[in-house]
Amino acid sequence: ANLPVPTIAAIDGAALGGGLELALACDIRVAASSAKMGLVETKLAIIPGAGGTQRLPRTIGVSLAKELIFSARIVNGEEAKSIGLISHVVEQNESGDAAYRRALALAREFLPQGPVAMRVAKLAINQGMEVDLVTGLAIEEACYAQTIPTKDRIEGLLAFKEKRPPRYKGE
């Protein structure tokens, strides 16, 4: 969750218990419609212990998270998408890697962006979600200020002006 780059979980099979908790620590989750997901620990007389009780409610809402954890219910990709647990659901392919392929496509969309901007955008979002709006806006302003003196910002403006792709260096 605290990696300074975007993270994408690709769920092509089962993500139960700790597997789903790992996926919940990622910024974006993609799953095949046939994937199985759930925090099933209560079936074992324990609770999710790697962030599930905190991240699942923040992702899908408190009441629904309680229902899923209390029941140890397993959902497929379609249901996971409908409750907001995942961002994208794809039909599984013959290779069994449809979610992985979709995750790679998303990553390719992220790659051309300015590395410094990506890092501080993630920081602003993550920190801002933990505080009230006024404080969150102050965090955003501080993160925005970090992008202003960068060489990448100058390169982005120049590339826009010259109608060419930018060549960012993370500086």
mmCIF file of C-alpha atoms in Angstrom:
data_model
loop_
_atom_site.group_PDB
_atom_site.id
_atom_site.type_symbol
_atom_site.label_atom_id
_atom_site.label_comp_id
_atom_site.label_asym_id
_atom_site.label_seq_id
_atom_site.Cartn_x
_atom_site.Cartn_y
_atom_site.Cartn_z
ATOM 1 C CA ALA A 1 0.000 0.000 0.000
ATOM 2 C CA ASN A 2 2.870 2.371 0.714
ATOM 3 C CA LEU A 3 4.909 1.673 -2.400
ATOM 4 C CA PRO A 4 5.517 5.005 -4.140
ATOM 5 C CA VAL A 5 4.249 3.655 -7.473
ATOM 6 C CA PRO A 6 0.806 2.464 -8.594
ATOM 7 C CA THR A 7 0.134 -1.177 -7.792
ATOM 8 C CA ILE A 8 -2.362 -3.414 -9.585
ATOM 9 C CA ALA A 9 -3.588 -6.776 -8.328
ATOM 10 C CA ALA A 10 -4.535 -9.257 -11.059
ATOM 11 C CA ILE A 11 -6.826 -11.972 -9.711
ATOM 12 C CA ASP A 12 -7.173 -14.835 -12.151
ATOM 13 C CA GLY A 13 -7.958 -17.529 -9.584
ATOM 14 C CA ALA A 14 -8.588 -17.538 -5.857
ATOM 15 C CA ALA A 15 -7.837 -14.619 -3.527
ATOM 16 C CA LEU A 16 -9.080 -15.878 -0.193
ATOM 17 C CA GLY A 17 -8.011 -14.613 3.212
ATOM 18 C CA GLY A 18 -4.486 -13.261 2.968
ATOM 19 C CA GLY A 19 -4.620 -13.286 -0.821
ATOM 20 C CA LEU A 20 -7.495 -10.828 -0.826
ATOM 21 C CA GLU A 21 -5.836 -8.780 1.897
ATOM 22 C CA LEU A 22 -2.777 -8.453 -0.338
ATOM 23 C CA ALA A 23 -5.016 -7.422 -3.246
ATOM 24 C CA LEU A 24 -6.751 -4.858 -1.014
ATOM 25 C CA ALA A 25 -3.352 -3.282 -0.310
ATOM 26 C CA CYS A 26 -3.021 -2.558 -4.043
ATOM 27 C CA ASP A 27 -4.279 0.630 -5.658
ATOM 28 C CA ILE A 28 -6.356 -1.157 -8.294
ATOM 29 C CA ARG A 29 -7.775 -4.649 -8.514
ATOM 30 C CA VAL A 30 -8.632 -6.516 -11.729
ATOM 31 C CA ALA A 31 -10.247 -9.956 -11.719
ATOM 32 C CA ALA A 32 -11.504 -12.612 -14.064
ATOM 33 C CA SER A 33 -15.239 -13.196 -13.799
ATOM 34 C CA SER A 34 -14.469 -16.730 -12.608
ATOM 35 C CA ALA A 35 -12.112 -15.570 -9.839
ATOM 36 C CA LYS A 36 -13.066 -16.269 -6.229
ATOM 37 C CA MET A 37 -12.515 -13.658 -3.523
ATOM 38 C CA GLY A 38 -13.334 -13.463 0.149
ATOM 39 C CA LEU A 39 -12.115 -12.879 3.670
ATOM 40 C CA VAL A 40 -12.941 -16.329 4.992
ATOM 41 C CA GLU A 41 -11.016 -16.264 8.271
ATOM 42 C CA THR A 42 -14.108 -16.354 10.515
ATOM 43 C CA LYS A 43 -14.694 -19.913 9.251
ATOM 44 C CA LEU A 44 -11.433 -20.731 11.019
ATOM 45 C CA ALA A 45 -12.453 -18.866 14.193
ATOM 46 C CA ILE A 46 -9.995 -16.034 13.478
ATOM 47 C CA ILE A 47 -10.311 -12.644 11.800
ATOM 48 C CA PRO A 48 -8.533 -11.131 8.803
ATOM 49 C CA GLY A 49 -5.199 -10.114 10.281
ATOM 50 C CA ALA A 50 -3.300 -8.484 7.438
ATOM 51 C CA GLY A 51 -5.403 -5.368 6.990
ATOM 52 C CA GLY A 52 -8.669 -6.899 5.803
ATOM 53 C CA THR A 53 -10.820 -5.500 8.604
ATOM 54 C CA GLN A 54 -9.534 -2.020 7.776
ATOM 55 C CA ARG A 55 -9.145 -2.022 3.996
ATOM 56 C CA LEU A 56 -12.314 -3.899 2.997
ATOM 57 C CA PRO A 57 -14.682 -1.413 4.739
ATOM 58 C CA ARG A 58 -12.779 1.502 3.211
ATOM 59 C CA THR A 59 -13.190 -0.118 -0.201
ATOM 60 C CA ILE A 60 -16.803 -1.357 -0.213
ATOM 61 C CA GLY A 61 -18.388 0.299 2.827
ATOM 62 C CA VAL A 62 -18.694 -0.742 6.445
ATOM 63 C CA SER A 63 -22.003 -2.619 6.388
ATOM 64 C CA LEU A 64 -21.204 -4.748 3.348
ATOM 65 C CA ALA A 65 -17.687 -5.452 4.613
ATOM 66 C CA LYS A 66 -19.129 -6.656 7.914
ATOM 67 C CA GLU A 67 -21.558 -8.902 6.056
ATOM 68 C CA LEU A 68 -18.801 -10.454 3.950
ATOM 69 C CA ILE A 69 -16.425 -10.940 6.883
ATOM 70 C CA PHE A 70 -19.123 -12.214 9.279
ATOM 71 C CA SER A 71 -20.429 -14.714 6.701
ATOM 72 C CA ALA A 72 -17.013 -15.641 5.230
ATOM 73 C CA ARG A 73 -18.774 -15.377 1.857
ATOM 74 C CA ILE A 74 -16.841 -15.929 -1.347
ATOM 75 C CA VAL A 75 -17.745 -13.750 -4.342
ATOM 76 C CA ASN A 76 -16.885 -14.144 -8.014
ATOM 77 C CA GLY A 77 -15.521 -11.435 -10.287
ATOM 78 C CA GLU A 78 -18.922 -10.175 -11.399
ATOM 79 C CA GLU A 79 -20.198 -9.725 -7.849
ATOM 80 C CA ALA A 80 -16.864 -8.241 -6.760
ATOM 81 C CA LYS A 81 -17.217 -5.612 -9.500
ATOM 82 C CA SER A 82 -20.822 -4.858 -8.561
ATOM 83 C CA ILE A 83 -19.887 -4.154 -4.922
ATOM 84 C CA GLY A 84 -16.812 -2.085 -5.788
ATOM 85 C CA LEU A 85 -14.235 -4.597 -4.596
ATOM 86 C CA ILE A 86 -12.518 -4.587 -7.994
ATOM 87 C CA SER A 87 -12.220 -1.952 -10.704
ATOM 88 C CA HIS A 88 -12.385 -4.228 -13.736
ATOM 89 C CA VAL A 89 -13.822 -7.667 -14.434
ATOM 90 C CA VAL A 90 -12.836 -9.628 -17.539
ATOM 91 C CA GLU A 91 -13.886 -12.948 -19.000
ATOM 92 C CA GLN A 92 -11.260 -15.591 -18.383
ATOM 93 C CA ASN A 93 -9.293 -16.711 -21.436
ATOM 94 C CA GLU A 94 -7.904 -20.120 -22.389
ATOM 95 C CA SER A 95 -4.508 -19.218 -20.923
ATOM 96 C CA GLY A 96 -6.042 -18.377 -17.552
ATOM 97 C CA ASP A 97 -4.390 -14.956 -17.445
ATOM 98 C CA ALA A 98 -7.125 -12.541 -18.535
ATOM 99 C CA ALA A 99 -6.916 -10.389 -15.390
ATOM 100 C CA TYR A 100 -3.141 -10.287 -15.668
ATOM 101 C CA ARG A 101 -3.386 -9.103 -19.278
ATOM 102 C CA ARG A 102 -5.900 -6.390 -18.309
ATOM 103 C CA ALA A 103 -3.636 -5.305 -15.449
ATOM 104 C CA LEU A 104 -0.723 -4.988 -17.877
ATOM 105 C CA ALA A 105 -2.863 -2.870 -20.199
ATOM 106 C CA LEU A 106 -3.670 -0.547 -17.291
ATOM 107 C CA ALA A 107 -0.005 -0.362 -16.333
ATOM 108 C CA ARG A 108 0.834 0.637 -19.902
ATOM 109 C CA GLU A 109 -1.636 3.527 -19.561
ATOM 110 C CA PHE A 110 0.195 4.685 -16.424
ATOM 111 C CA LEU A 111 3.756 4.390 -17.763
ATOM 112 C CA PRO A 112 3.868 7.552 -19.900
ATOM 113 C CA GLN A 113 2.896 9.806 -16.977
ATOM 114 C CA GLY A 114 5.403 11.854 -15.002
ATOM 115 C CA PRO A 115 7.001 9.651 -12.321
ATOM 116 C CA VAL A 116 7.189 12.391 -9.691
ATOM 117 C CA ALA A 117 3.562 13.346 -10.321
ATOM 118 C CA MET A 118 2.484 9.706 -10.023
ATOM 119 C CA ARG A 119 4.324 9.290 -6.738
ATOM 120 C CA VAL A 120 2.922 12.424 -5.123
ATOM 121 C CA ALA A 121 -0.586 11.845 -6.543
ATOM 122 C CA LYS A 122 -0.652 8.449 -4.821
ATOM 123 C CA LEU A 123 0.663 10.032 -1.626
ATOM 124 C CA ALA A 124 -1.955 12.804 -1.746
ATOM 125 C CA ILE A 125 -4.777 10.314 -2.312
ATOM 126 C CA ASN A 126 -3.626 7.881 0.376
ATOM 127 C CA GLN A 127 -2.994 10.518 3.029
ATOM 128 C CA GLY A 128 -6.038 12.579 2.073
ATOM 129 C CA MET A 129 -8.393 9.631 2.512
ATOM 130 C CA GLU A 130 -7.392 9.358 6.170
ATOM 131 C CA VAL A 131 -8.315 12.933 7.132
ATOM 132 C CA ASP A 132 -11.092 15.494 6.749
ATOM 133 C CA LEU A 133 -11.533 17.375 3.454
ATOM 134 C CA VAL A 134 -9.844 20.604 4.579
ATOM 135 C CA THR A 135 -6.763 18.720 5.738
ATOM 136 C CA GLY A 136 -6.872 16.590 2.589
ATOM 137 C CA LEU A 137 -6.855 19.710 0.435
ATOM 138 C CA ALA A 138 -3.829 20.991 2.344
ATOM 139 C CA ILE A 139 -2.071 17.671 1.709
ATOM 140 C CA GLU A 140 -2.935 17.969 -1.978
ATOM 141 C CA GLU A 141 -1.550 21.515 -2.094
ATOM 142 C CA ALA A 142 1.712 20.399 -0.471
ATOM 143 C CA CYS A 143 2.026 17.494 -2.897
ATOM 144 C CA TYR A 144 1.233 19.733 -5.866
ATOM 145 C CA ALA A 145 3.982 22.113 -4.743
ATOM 146 C CA GLN A 146 6.470 19.232 -4.973
ATOM 147 C CA THR A 147 5.789 18.914 -8.716
ATOM 148 C CA ILE A 148 6.337 22.593 -9.594
ATOM 149 C CA PRO A 149 10.168 22.717 -9.377
ATOM 150 C CA THR A 150 10.693 19.474 -11.301
ATOM 151 C CA LYS A 151 12.407 19.151 -14.650
ATOM 152 C CA ASP A 152 9.605 16.767 -15.625
ATOM 153 C CA ARG A 153 7.040 19.563 -15.285
ATOM 154 C CA ILE A 154 9.049 21.748 -17.659
ATOM 155 C CA GLU A 155 9.427 18.799 -20.060
ATOM 156 C CA GLY A 156 5.682 18.128 -19.934
ATOM 157 C CA LEU A 157 4.829 21.733 -20.798
ATOM 158 C CA LEU A 158 7.413 21.841 -23.565
ATOM 159 C CA ALA A 159 6.220 18.546 -25.039
ATOM 160 C CA PHE A 160 2.630 19.808 -24.988
ATOM 161 C CA LYS A 161 3.678 23.016 -26.726
ATOM 162 C CA GLU A 162 5.694 21.095 -29.323
ATOM 163 C CA LYS A 163 2.913 18.517 -29.785
ATOM 164 C CA ARG A 164 5.155 15.545 -28.990
ATOM 165 C CA PRO A 165 5.239 12.855 -26.320
ATOM 166 C CA PRO A 166 7.120 13.920 -23.189
ATOM 167 C CA ARG A 167 10.380 12.267 -22.183
ATOM 168 C CA TYR A 168 10.194 12.162 -18.403
ATOM 169 C CA LYS A 169 13.211 11.272 -16.292
ATOM 170 C CA GLY A 170 11.735 11.406 -12.799
ATOM 171 C CA GLU A 171 13.534 14.643 -11.995
#
